[in-house]
PDB file of C-alpha atoms in Angstrom:
ATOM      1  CA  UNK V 117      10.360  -5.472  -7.122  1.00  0.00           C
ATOM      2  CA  UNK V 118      13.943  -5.573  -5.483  1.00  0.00           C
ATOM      3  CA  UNK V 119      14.854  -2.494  -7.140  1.00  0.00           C
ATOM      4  CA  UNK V 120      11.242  -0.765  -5.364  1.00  0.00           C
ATOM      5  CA  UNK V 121      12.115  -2.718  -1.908  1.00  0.00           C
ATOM      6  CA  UNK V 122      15.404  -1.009  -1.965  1.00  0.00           C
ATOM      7  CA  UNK V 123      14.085   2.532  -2.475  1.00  0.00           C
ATOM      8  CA  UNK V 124      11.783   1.928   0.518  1.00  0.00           C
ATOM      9  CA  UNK V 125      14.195   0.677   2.938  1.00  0.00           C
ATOM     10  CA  UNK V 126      17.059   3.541   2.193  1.00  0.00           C
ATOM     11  CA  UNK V 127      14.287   6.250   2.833  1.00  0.00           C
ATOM     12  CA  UNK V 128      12.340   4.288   5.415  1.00  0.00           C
ATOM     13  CA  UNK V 129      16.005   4.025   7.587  1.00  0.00           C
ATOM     14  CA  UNK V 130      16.547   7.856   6.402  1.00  0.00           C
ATOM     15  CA  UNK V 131      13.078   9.482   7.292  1.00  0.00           C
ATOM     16  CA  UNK V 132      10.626   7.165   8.767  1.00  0.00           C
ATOM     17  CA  UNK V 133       7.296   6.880   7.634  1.00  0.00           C
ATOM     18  CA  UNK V 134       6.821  10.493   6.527  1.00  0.00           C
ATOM     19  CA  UNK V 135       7.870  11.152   2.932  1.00  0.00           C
ATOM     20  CA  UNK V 136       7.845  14.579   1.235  1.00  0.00           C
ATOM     21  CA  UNK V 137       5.593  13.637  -1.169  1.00  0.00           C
ATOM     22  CA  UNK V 138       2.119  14.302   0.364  1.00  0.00           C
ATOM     23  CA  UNK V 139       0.229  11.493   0.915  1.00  0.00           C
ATOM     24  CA  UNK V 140       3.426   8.932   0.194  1.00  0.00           C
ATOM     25  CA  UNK V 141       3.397   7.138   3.334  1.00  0.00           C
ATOM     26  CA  UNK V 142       5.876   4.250   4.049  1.00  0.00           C
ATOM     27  CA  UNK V 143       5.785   1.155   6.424  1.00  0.00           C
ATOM     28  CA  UNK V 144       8.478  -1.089   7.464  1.00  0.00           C
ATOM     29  CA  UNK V 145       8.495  -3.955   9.914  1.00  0.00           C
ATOM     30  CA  UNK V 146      10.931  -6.537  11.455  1.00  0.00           C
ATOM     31  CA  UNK V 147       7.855  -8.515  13.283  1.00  0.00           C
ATOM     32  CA  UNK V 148       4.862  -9.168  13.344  1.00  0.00           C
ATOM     33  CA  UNK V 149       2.707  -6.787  14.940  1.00  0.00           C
ATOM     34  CA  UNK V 150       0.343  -6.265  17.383  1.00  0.00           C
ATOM     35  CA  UNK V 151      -3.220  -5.573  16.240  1.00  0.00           C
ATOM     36  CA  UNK V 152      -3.785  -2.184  15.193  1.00  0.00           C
ATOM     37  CA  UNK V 153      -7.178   0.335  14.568  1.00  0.00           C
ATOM     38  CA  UNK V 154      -6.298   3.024  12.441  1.00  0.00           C
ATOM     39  CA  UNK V 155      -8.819   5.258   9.964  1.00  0.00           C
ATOM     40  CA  UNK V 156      -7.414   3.795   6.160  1.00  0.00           C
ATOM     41  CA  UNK V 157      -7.715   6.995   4.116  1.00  0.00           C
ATOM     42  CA  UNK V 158      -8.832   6.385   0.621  1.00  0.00           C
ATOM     43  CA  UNK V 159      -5.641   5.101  -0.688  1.00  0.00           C
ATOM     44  CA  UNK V 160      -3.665   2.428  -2.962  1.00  0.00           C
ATOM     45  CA  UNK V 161      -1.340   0.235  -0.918  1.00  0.00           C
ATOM     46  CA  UNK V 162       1.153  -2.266  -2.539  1.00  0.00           C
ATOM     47  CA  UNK V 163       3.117  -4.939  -0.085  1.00  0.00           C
ATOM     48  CA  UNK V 164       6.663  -5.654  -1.362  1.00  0.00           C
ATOM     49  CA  UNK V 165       7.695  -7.906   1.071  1.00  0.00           C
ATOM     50  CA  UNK V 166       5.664  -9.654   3.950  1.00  0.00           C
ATOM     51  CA  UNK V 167       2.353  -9.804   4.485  1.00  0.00           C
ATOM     52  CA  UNK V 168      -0.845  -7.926   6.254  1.00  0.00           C
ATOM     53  CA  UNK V 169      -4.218  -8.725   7.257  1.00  0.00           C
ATOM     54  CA  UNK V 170      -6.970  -5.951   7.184  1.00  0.00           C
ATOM     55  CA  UNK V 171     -10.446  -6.603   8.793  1.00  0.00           C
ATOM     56  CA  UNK V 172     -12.969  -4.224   8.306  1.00  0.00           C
ATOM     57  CA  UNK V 173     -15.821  -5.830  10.270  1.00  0.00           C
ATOM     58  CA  UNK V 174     -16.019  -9.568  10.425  1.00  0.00           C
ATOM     59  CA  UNK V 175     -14.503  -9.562   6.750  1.00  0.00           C
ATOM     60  CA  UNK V 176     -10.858 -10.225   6.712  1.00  0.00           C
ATOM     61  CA  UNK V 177      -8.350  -9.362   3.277  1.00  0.00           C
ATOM     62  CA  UNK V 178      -5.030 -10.872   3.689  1.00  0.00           C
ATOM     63  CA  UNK V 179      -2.088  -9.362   1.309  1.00  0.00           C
ATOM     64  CA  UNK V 180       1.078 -10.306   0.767  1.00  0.00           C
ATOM     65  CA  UNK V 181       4.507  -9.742  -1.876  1.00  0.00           C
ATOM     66  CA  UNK V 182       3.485  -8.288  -4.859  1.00  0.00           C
ATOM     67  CA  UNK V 183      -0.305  -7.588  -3.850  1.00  0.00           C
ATOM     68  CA  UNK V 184      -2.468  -4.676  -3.471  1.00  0.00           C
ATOM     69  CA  UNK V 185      -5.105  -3.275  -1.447  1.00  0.00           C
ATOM     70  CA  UNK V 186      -7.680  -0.060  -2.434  1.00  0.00           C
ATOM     71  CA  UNK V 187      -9.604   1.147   0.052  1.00  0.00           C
ATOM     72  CA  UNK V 188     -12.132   3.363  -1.602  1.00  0.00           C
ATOM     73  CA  UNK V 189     -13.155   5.014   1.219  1.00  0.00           C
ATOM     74  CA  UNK V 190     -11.849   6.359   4.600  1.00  0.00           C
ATOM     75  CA  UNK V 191     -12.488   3.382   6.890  1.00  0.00           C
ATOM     76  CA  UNK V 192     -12.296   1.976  10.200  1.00  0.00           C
ATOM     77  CA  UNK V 193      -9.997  -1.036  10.176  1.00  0.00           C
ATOM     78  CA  UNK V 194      -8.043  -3.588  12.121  1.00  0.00           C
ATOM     79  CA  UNK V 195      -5.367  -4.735  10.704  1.00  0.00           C
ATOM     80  CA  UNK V 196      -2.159  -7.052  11.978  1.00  0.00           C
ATOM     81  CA  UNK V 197       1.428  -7.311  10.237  1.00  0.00           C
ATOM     82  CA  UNK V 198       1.601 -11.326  10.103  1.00  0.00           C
ATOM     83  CA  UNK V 199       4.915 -11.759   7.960  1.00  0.00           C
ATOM     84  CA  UNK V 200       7.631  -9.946   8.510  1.00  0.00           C
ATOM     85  CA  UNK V 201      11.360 -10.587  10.300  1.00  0.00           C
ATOM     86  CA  UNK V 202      14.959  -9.436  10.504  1.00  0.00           C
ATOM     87  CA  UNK V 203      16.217 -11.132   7.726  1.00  0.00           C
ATOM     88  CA  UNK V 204      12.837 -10.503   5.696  1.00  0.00           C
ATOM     89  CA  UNK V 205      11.010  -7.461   7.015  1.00  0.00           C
ATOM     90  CA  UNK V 206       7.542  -6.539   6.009  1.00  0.00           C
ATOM     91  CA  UNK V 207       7.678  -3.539   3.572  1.00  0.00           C
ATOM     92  CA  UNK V 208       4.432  -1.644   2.217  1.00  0.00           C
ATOM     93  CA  UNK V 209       3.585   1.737   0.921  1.00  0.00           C
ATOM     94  CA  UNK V 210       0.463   3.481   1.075  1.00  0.00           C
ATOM     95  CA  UNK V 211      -0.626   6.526  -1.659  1.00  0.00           C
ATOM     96  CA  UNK V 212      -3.748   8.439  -1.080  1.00  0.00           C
ATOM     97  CA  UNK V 213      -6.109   8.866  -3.602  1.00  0.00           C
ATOM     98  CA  UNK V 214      -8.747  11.661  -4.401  1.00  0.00           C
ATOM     99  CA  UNK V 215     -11.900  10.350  -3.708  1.00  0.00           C
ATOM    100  CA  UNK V 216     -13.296  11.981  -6.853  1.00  0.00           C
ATOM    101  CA  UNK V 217     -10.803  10.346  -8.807  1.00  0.00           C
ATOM    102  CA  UNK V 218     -11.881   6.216  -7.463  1.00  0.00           C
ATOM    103  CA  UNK V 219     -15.580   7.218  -8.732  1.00  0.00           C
ATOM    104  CA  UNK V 220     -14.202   8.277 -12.149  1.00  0.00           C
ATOM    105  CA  UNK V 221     -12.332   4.847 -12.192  1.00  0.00           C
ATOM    106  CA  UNK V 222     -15.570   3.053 -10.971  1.00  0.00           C
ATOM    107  CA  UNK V 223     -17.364   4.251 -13.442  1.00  0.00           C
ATOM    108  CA  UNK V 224     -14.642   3.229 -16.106  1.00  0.00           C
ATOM    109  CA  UNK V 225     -14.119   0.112 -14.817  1.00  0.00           C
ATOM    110  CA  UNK V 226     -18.070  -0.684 -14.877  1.00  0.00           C
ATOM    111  CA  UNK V 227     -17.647  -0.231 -18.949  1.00  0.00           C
ATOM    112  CA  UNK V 228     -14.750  -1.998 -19.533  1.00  0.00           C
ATOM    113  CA  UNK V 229     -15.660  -5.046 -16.994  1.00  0.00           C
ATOM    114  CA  UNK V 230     -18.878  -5.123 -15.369  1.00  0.00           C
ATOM    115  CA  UNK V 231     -17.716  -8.343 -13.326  1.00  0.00           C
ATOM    116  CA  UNK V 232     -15.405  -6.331 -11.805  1.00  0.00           C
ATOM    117  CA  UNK V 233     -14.927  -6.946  -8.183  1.00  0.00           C
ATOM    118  CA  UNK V 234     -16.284  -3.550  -5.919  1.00  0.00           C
ATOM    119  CA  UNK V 235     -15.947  -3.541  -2.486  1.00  0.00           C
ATOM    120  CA  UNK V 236     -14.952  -0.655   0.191  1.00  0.00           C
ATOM    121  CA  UNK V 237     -11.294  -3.019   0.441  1.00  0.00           C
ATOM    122  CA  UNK V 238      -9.872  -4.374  -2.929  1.00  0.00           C
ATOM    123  CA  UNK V 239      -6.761  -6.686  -2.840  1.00  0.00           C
ATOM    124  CA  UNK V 240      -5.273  -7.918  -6.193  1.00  0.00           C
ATOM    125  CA  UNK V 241      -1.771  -8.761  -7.662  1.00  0.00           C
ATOM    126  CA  UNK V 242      -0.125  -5.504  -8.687  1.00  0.00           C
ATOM    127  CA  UNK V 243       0.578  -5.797 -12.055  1.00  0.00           C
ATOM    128  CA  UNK V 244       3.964  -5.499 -13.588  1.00  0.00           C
ATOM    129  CA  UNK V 245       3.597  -2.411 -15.491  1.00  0.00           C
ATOM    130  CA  UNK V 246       2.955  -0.634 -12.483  1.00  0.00           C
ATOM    131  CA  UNK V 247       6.761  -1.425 -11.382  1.00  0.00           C
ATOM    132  CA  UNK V 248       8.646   1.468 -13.589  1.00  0.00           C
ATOM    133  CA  UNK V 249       6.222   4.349 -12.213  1.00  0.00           C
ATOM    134  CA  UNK V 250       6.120   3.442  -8.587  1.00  0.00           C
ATOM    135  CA  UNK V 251      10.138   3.452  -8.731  1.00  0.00           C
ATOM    136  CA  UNK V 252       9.942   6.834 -10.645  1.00  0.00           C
ATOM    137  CA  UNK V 253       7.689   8.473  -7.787  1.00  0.00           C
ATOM    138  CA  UNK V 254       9.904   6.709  -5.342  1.00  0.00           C
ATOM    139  CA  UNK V 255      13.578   8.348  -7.399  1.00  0.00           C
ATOM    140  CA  UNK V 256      11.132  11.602  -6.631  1.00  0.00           C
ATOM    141  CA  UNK V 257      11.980  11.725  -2.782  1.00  0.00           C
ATOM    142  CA  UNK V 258      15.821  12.111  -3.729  1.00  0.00           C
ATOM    143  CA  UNK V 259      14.494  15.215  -5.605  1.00  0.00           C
ATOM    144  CA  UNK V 260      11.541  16.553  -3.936  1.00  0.00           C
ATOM    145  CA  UNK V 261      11.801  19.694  -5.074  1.00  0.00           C
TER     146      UNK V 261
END
């Protein structure tokens, strides 16, 4: 996770949140935040450092280090930055997803593990094999081309 942290801050402080990978989008905060309404695209978004809260509605899904969130479908949300400072800044990445692609995994997931949790917002802890291809698709913004 250090390793990932470090790719985000030396392109956040390069570029911003813009990356040239379409649909890469990075976030990067030394406060907490006022509360912002934004349109969450269907996407996958991983915390490395810090933590969020996201209400859609009256329901509320709080993620922090090392967790996810899937929203799997473009949404009207609130959401607030709760963690973050100087010395330990919130850090988070969001990757949009082909709709198409979260029904095919709906309908996997519902044969391997019909207790599977389904929602419009999914938060979970990102699990550890994830790690080495996140930091590959980050190594890709040194090379976009």
């Amino acid at each position: 996770m250090d390793h990932l942290r470090g790719l985000l801050a030396r392109h956040w402080h390069a570029k911003g949140r813009e990356t040239q990978i379409d649909g890469l989008f990075l976030s990067h905060a030394e406060q907490p935040s006022d509360i912002m309404r934004s349109i969450y695209r269907t996407s996958f978004c991983v915390v490395l450092q810090g933590s969020k809260i996201s209400l859609l509605g009256e329901q509320a899904w709080r993620y922090t280090q090392g967790q996810y969130l899937i929203a799997s479908m473009d949404l009207p949300v609130t959401a607030q930055i709760v963690e973050a400072s100087p010395d330990r800044p919130y850090m988070a990445f969001s990757l949009t997803i082909d709709p198409a692609m979260i029904a095919e995994l709906v309908v996997e997931l519902e044969d391997a593990s019909p207790a599977a949790e389904r929602g419009p917002l999914v938060v979970g802890a990102l699990d550890p094999s994830l790690l080495d291809p996140l930091i590959r698709l980050f190594a890709l913004l040194d090379t976009p081309r």
